[in-house]
PDB file of C-alpha atoms in Angstrom:
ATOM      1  CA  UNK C 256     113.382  73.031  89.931  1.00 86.00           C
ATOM      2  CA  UNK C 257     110.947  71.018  87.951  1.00 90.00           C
ATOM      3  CA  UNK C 258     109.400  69.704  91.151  1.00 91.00           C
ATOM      4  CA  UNK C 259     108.988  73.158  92.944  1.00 91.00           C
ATOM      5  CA  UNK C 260     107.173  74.087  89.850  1.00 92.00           C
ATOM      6  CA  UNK C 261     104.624  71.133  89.367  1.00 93.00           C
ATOM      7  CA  UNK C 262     104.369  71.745  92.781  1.00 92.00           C
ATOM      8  CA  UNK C 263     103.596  75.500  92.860  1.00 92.00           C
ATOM      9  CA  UNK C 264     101.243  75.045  89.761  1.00 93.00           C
ATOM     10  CA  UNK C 265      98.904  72.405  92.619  1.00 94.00           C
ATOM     11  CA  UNK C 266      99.260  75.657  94.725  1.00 92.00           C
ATOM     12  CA  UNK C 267      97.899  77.167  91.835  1.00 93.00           C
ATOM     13  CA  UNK C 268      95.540  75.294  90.945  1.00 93.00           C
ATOM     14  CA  UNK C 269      93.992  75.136  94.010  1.00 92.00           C
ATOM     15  CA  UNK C 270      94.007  79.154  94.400  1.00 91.00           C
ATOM     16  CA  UNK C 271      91.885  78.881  90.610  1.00 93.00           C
ATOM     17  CA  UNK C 272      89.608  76.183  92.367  1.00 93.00           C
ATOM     18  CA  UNK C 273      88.831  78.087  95.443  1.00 90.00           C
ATOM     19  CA  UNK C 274      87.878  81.031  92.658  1.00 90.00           C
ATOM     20  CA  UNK C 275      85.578  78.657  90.947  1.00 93.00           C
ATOM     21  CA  UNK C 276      83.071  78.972  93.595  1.00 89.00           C
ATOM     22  CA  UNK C 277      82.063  82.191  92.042  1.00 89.00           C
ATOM     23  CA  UNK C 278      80.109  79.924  89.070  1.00 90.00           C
ATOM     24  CA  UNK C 279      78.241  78.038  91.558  1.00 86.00           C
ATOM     25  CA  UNK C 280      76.636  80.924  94.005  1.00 78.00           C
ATOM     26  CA  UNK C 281      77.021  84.846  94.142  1.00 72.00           C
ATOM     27  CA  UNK C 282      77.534  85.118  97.755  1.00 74.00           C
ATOM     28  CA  UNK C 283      79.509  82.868 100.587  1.00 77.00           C
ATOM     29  CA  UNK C 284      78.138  81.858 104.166  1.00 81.00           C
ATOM     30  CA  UNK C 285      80.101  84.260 106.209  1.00 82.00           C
ATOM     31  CA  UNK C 286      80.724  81.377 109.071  1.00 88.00           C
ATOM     32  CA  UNK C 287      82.055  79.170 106.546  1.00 85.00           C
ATOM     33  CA  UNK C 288      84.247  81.876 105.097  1.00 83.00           C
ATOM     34  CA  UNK C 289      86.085  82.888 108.361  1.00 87.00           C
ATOM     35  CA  UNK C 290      86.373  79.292 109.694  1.00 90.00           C
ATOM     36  CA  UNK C 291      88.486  78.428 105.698  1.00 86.00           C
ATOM     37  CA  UNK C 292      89.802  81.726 106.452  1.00 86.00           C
ATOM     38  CA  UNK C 293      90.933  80.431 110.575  1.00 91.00           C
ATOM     39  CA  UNK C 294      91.880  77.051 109.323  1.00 90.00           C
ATOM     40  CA  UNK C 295      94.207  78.576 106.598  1.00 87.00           C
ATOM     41  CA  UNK C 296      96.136  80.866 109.027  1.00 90.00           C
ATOM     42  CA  UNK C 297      96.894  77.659 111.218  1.00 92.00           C
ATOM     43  CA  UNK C 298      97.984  75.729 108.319  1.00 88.00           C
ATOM     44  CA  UNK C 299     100.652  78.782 107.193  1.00 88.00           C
ATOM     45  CA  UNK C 300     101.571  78.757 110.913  1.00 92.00           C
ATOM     46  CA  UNK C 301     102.264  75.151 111.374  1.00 90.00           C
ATOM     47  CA  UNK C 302     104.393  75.344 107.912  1.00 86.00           C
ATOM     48  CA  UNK C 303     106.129  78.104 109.090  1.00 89.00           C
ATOM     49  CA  UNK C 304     107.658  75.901 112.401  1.00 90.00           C
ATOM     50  CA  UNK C 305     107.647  72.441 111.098  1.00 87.00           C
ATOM     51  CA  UNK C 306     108.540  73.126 107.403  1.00 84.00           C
ATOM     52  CA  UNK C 307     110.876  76.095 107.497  1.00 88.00           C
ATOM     53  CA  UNK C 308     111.930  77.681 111.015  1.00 91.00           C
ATOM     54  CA  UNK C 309     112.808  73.612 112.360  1.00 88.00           C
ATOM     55  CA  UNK C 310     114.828  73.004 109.750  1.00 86.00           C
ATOM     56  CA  UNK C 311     116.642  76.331 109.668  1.00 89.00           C
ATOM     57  CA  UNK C 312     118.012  76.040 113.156  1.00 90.00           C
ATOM     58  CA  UNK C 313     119.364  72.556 112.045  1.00 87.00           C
ATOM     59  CA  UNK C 314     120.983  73.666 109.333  1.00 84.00           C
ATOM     60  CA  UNK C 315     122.263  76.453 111.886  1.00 82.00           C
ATOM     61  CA  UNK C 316     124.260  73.823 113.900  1.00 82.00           C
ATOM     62  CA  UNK C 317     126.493  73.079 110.545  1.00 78.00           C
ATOM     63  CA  UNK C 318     127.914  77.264 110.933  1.00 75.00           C
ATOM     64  CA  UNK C 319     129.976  78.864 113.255  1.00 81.00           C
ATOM     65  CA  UNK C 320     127.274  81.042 114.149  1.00 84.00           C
ATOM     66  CA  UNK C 321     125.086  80.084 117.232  1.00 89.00           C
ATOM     67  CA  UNK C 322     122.051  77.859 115.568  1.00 87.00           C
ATOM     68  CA  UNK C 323     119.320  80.443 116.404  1.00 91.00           C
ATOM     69  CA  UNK C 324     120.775  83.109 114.734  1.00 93.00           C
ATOM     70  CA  UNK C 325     120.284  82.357 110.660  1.00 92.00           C
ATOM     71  CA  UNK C 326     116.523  81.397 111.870  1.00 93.00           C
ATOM     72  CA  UNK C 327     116.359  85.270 114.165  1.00 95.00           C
ATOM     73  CA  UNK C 328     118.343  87.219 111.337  1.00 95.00           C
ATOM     74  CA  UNK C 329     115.958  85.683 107.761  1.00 94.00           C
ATOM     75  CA  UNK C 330     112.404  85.727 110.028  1.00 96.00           C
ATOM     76  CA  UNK C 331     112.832  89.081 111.078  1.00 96.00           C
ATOM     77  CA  UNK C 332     113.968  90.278 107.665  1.00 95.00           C
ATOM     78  CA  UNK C 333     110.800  88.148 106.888  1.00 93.00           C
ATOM     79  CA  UNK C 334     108.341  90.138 107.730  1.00 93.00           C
ATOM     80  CA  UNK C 335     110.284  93.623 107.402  1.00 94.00           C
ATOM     81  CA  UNK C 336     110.403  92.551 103.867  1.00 90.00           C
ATOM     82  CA  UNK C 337     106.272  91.818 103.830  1.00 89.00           C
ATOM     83  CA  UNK C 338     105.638  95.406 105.462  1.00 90.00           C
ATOM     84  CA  UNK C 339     107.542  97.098 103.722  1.00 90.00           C
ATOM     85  CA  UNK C 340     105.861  95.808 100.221  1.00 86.00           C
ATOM     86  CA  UNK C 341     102.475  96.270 101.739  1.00 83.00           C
ATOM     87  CA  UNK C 342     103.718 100.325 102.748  1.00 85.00           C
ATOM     88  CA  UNK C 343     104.677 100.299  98.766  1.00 83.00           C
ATOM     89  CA  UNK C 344     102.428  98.718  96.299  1.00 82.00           C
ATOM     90  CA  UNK C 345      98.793  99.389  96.352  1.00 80.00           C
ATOM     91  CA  UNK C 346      96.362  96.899  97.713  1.00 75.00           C
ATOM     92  CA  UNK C 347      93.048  96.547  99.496  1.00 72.00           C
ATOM     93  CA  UNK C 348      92.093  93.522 102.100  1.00 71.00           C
ATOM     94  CA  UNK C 349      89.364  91.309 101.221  1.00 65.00           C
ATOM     95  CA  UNK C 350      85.842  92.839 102.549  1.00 63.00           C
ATOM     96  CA  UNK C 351      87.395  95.770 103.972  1.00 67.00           C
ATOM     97  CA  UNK C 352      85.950  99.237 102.266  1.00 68.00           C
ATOM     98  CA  UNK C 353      87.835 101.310  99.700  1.00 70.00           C
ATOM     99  CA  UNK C 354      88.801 103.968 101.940  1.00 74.00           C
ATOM    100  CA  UNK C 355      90.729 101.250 103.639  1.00 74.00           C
ATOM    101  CA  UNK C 356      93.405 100.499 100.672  1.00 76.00           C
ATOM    102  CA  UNK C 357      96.679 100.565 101.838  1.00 78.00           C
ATOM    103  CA  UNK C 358      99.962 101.400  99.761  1.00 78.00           C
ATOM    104  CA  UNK C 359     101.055 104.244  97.568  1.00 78.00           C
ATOM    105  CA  UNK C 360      98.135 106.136  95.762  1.00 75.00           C
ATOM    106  CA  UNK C 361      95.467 103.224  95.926  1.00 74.00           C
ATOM    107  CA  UNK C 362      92.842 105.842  95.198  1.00 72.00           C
ATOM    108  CA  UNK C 363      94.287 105.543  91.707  1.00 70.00           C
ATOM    109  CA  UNK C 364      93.819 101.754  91.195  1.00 73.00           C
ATOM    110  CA  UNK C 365      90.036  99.985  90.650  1.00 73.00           C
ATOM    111  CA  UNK C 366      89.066  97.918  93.194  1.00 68.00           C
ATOM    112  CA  UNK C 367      89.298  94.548  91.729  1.00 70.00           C
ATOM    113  CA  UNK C 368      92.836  95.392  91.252  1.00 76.00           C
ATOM    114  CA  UNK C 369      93.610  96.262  94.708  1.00 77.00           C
ATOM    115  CA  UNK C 370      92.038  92.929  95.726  1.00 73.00           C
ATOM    116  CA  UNK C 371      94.667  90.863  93.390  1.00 77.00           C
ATOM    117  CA  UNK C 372      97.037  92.685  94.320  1.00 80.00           C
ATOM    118  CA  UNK C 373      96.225  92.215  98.124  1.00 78.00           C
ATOM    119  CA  UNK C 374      96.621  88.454  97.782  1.00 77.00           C
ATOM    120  CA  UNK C 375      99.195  88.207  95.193  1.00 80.00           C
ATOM    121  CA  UNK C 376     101.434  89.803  97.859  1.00 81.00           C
ATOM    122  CA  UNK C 377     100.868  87.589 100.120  1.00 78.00           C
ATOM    123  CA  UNK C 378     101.257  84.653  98.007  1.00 84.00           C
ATOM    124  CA  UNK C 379     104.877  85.692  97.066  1.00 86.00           C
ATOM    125  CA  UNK C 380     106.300  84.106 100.857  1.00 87.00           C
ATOM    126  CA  UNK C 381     104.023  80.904 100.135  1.00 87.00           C
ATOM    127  CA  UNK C 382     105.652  80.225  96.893  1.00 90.00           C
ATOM    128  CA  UNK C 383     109.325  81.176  97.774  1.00 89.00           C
ATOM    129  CA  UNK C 384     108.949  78.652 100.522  1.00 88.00           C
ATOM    130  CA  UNK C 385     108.239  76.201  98.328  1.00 91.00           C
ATOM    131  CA  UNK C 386     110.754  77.034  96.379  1.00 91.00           C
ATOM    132  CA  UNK C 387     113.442  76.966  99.454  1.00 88.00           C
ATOM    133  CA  UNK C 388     112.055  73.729 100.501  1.00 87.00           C
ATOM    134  CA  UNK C 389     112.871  72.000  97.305  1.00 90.00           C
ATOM    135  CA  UNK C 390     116.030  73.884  96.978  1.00 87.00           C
ATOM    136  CA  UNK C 391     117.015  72.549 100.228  1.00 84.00           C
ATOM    137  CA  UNK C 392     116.763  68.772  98.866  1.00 85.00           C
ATOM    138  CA  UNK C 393     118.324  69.386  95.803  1.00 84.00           C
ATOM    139  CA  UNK C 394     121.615  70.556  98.092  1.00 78.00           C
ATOM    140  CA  UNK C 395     121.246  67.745 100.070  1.00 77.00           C
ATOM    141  CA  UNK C 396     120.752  68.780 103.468  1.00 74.00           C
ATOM    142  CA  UNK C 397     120.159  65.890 105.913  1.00 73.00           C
ATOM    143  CA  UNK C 398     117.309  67.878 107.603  1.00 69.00           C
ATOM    144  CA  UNK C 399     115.359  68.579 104.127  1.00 74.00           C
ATOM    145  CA  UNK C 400     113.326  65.768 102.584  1.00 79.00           C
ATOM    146  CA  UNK C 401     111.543  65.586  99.839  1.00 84.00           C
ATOM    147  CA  UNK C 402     108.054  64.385 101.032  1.00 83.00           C
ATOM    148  CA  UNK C 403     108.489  67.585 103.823  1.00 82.00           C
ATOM    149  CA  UNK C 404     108.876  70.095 100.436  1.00 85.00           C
ATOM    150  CA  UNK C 405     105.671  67.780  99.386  1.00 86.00           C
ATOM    151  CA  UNK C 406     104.061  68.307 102.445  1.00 85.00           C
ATOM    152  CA  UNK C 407     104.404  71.504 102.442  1.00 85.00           C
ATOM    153  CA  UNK C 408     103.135  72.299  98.933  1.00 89.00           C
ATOM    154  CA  UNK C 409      99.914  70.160  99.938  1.00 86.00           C
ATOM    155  CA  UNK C 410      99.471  72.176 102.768  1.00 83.00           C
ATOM    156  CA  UNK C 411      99.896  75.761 101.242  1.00 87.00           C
ATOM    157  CA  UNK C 412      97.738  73.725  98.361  1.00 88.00           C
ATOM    158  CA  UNK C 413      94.991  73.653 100.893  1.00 83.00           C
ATOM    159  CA  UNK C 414      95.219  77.254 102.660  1.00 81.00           C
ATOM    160  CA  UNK C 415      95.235  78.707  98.401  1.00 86.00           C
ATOM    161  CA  UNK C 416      91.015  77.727  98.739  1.00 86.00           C
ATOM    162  CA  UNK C 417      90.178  80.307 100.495  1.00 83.00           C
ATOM    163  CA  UNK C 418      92.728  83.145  99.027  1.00 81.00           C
ATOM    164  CA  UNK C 419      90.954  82.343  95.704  1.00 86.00           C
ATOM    165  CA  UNK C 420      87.495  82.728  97.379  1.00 85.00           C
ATOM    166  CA  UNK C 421      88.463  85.880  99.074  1.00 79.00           C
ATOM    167  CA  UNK C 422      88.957  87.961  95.872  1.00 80.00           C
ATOM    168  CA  UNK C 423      86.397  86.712  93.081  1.00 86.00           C
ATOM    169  CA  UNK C 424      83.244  86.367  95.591  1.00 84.00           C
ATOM    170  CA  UNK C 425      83.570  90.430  96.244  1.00 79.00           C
ATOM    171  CA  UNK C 426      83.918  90.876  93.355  1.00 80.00           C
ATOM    172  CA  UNK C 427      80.663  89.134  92.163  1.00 83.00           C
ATOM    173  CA  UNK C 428      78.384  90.664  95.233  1.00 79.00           C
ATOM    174  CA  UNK C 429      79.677  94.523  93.432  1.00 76.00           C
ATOM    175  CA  UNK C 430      78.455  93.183  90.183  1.00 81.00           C
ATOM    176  CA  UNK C 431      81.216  91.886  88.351  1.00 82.00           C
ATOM    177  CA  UNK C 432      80.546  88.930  85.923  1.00 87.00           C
ATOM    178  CA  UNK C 433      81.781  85.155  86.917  1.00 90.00           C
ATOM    179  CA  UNK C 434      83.918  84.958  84.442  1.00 91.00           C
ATOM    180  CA  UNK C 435      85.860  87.705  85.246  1.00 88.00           C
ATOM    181  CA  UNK C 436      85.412  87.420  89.365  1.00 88.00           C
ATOM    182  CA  UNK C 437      87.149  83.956  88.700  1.00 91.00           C
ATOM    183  CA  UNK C 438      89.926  85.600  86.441  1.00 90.00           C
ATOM    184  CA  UNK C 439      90.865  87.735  88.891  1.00 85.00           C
ATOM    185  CA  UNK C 440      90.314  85.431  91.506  1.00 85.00           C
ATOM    186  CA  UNK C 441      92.944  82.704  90.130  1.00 89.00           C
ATOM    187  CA  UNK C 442      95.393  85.085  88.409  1.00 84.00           C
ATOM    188  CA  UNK C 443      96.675  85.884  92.288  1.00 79.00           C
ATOM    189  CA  UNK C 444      98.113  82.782  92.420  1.00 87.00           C
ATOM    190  CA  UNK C 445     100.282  82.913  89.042  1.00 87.00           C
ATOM    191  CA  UNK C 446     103.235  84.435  91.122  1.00 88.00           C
ATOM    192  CA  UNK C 447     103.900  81.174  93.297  1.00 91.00           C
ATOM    193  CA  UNK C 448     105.341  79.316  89.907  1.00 92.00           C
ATOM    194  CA  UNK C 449     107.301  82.565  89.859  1.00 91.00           C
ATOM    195  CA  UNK C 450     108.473  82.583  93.189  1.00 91.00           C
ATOM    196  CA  UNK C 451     109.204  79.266  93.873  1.00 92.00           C
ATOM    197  CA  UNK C 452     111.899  79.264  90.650  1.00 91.00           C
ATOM    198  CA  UNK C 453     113.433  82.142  92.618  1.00 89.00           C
ATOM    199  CA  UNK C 454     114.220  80.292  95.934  1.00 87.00           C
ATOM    200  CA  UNK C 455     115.067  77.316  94.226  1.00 89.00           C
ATOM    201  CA  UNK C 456     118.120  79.135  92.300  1.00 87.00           C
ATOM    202  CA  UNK C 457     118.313  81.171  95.424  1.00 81.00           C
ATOM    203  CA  UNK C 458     119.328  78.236  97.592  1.00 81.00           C
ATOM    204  CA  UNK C 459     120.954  76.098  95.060  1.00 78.00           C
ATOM    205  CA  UNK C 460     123.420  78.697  93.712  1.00 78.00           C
ATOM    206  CA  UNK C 461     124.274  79.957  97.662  1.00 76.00           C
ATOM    207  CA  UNK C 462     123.721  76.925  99.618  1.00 76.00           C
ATOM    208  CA  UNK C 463     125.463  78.949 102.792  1.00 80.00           C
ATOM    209  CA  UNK C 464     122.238  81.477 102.315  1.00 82.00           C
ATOM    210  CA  UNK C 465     119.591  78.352 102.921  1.00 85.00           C
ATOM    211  CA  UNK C 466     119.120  78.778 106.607  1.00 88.00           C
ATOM    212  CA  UNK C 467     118.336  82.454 106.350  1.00 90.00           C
ATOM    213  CA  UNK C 468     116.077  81.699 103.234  1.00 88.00           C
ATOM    214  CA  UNK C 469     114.013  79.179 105.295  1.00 88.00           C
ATOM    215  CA  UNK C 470     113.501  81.227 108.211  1.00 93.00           C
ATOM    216  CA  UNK C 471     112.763  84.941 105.689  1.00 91.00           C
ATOM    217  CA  UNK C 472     109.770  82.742 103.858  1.00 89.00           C
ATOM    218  CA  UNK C 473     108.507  81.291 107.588  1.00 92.00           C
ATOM    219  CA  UNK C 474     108.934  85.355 108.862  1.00 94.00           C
ATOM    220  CA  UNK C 475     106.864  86.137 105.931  1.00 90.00           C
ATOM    221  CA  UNK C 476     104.019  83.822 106.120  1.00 89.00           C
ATOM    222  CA  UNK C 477     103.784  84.668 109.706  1.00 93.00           C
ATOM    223  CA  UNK C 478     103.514  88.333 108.300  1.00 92.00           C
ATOM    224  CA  UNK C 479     101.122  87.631 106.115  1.00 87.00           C
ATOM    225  CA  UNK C 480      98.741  85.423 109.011  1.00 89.00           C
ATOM    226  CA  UNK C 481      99.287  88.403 111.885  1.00 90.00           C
ATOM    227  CA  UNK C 482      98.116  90.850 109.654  1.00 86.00           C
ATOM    228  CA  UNK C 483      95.754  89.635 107.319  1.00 82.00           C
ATOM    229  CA  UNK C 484      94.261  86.366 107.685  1.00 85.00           C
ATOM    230  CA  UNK C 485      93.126  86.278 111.123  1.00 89.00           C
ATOM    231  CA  UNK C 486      91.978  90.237 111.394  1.00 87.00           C
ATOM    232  CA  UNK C 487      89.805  88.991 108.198  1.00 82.00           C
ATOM    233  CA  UNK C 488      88.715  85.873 110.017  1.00 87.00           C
ATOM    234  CA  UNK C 489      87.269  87.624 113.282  1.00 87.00           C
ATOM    235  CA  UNK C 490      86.127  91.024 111.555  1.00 82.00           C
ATOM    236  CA  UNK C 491      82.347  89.272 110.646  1.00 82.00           C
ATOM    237  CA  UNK C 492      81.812  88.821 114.390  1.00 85.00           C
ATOM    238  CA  UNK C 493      82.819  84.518 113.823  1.00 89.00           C
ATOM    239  CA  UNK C 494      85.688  84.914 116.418  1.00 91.00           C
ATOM    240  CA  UNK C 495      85.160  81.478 117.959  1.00 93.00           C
ATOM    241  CA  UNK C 496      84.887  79.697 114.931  1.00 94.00           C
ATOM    242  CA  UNK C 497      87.950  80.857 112.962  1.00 93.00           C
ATOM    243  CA  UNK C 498      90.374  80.413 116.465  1.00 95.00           C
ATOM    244  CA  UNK C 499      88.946  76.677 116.551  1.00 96.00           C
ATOM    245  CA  UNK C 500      89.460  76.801 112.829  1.00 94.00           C
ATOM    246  CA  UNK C 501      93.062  78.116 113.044  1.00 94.00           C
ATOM    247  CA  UNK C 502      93.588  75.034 115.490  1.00 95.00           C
ATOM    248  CA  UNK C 503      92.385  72.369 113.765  1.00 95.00           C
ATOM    249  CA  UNK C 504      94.661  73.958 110.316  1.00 90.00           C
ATOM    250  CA  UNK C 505      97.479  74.048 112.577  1.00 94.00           C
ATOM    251  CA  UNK C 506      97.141  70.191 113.415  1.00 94.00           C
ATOM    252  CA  UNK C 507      96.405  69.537 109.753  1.00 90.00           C
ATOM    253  CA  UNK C 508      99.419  70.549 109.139  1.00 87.00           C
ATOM    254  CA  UNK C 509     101.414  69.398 111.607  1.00 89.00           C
ATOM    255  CA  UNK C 510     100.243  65.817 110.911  1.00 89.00           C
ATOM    256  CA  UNK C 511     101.275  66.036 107.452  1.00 83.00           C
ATOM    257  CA  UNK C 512     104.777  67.446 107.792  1.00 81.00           C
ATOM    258  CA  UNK C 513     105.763  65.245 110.554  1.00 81.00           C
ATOM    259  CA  UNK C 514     103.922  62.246 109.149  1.00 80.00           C
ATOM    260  CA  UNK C 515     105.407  62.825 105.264  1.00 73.00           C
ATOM    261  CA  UNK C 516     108.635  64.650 106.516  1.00 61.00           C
TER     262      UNK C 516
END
């Protein structure tokens, strides 16, 4: 528990960092925005095999189900869960117009709080899979180590940059003040901490419930990258660059689970 959290207060961290940018400069390079925003999707795709889906099929083997079937069953239910919250609460992608808010009565909520909104959801999967990772060691599983759960906190760690980034520097081009642009901007990542204490006592408390937990946090971050992060990366005409991006993410991550895990 203590771990997940230090952990998920990096992810933090790193979500308040990638904010920060809003003190140094008012608007972003659109190439290097969508190629942060390309690598990031690779690097929650990578996580969401090596990190969580691998490991859920091994722990699959131990039941008397067939081994695929906990992974199927909690990544489905993955990203059902995900669309379902974004067909709920009210929330509005990074650069896309007002008209475009999706959710129940957005036309009722200000902008800026649409846009924290948009990426606290998404964080919620990121820090829950932290949270299963570490849960996962602490029962002991043969197939969860603790430099993967590491590995995978560095890596979400890394994708967080450009999630800050994506909600205070809109905010500053409309005229909001840096101070508050960065507010806003870090505050999205608070729920991680949050999360990741959920899918620790998740996990710990019904150790039989671990595979599916795995693969529901990979479904969602896979979610999250299918319907956010790379429609955002391509929509400024940088196609080429985010894809390469996403690739070079993917390996990043890839390296470090296998390498660490």
């Amino acid at each position: 528990m203590t771990q997940a959290i230090i952990f998920t207060l990096f992810t933090w961290g790193m979500t308040a960092l990638g904010a920060a940018l809003v003190f140094t400069t008012k608007t972003i390079n659109l190439k290097f925005f969508d190629g942060m925003l390309g690598f990031a999707g690779g690097v929650m795709i990578a996580a969401s095999f090596w990190s969580l889906l691998s490991p859920a099929i091994e722990m699959g083997e131990m039941g008397p189900l067939p081994n695929w079937f906990p992974a199927a069953i909690g990544f489905l239910l993955g990203g059902v869960f995900l669309w379902s919250i974004d067909k709920v609460i009210p929330h509005l992608h990074p650069n896309a117009p007002l008209k475009d808010a999706e959710g129940m009565n957005p036309e009722k909520k200000r902008r800026s709080t649409l846009l924290v909104l948009a990426i606290t959801l998404h964080n919620i999967p990121e820090g829950l899979a932290i949270g299963v990772a570490f849960g996962a060691v602490a029962a002991g599983y043969p197939s969860a180590s603790l430099t993967g759960a590491i590995a995978l906190a560095i890596g979400i760690g890394i994708q967080n940059l450009p999630e800050g980034t994506a909600v205070s520097m809109p905010l500053r081009r409309e005229g909001v003040s840096r101070r508050k642009s960065f507010f806003y901007g870090q505050f999205s990542g608070m729920v991680e901490p949050i999360s990741a204490v959920i899918g620790v006592l998740l996990v710990t408390l019904m150790q039989p419930l671990l595979p599916y937990a795995l693969s529901f946090a990979a479904g969602a971050m896979i979610f999250v990258v299918v319907e956010e992060v790379i429609p955002s990366s391509h929509e400024n005409g940088n196609k080429d660059l985010a894809s390469m991006s996403l690739m070079i993410g993917f390996v990043v991550m890839m390296i470090l689970d296998v390498a660490l895990g």
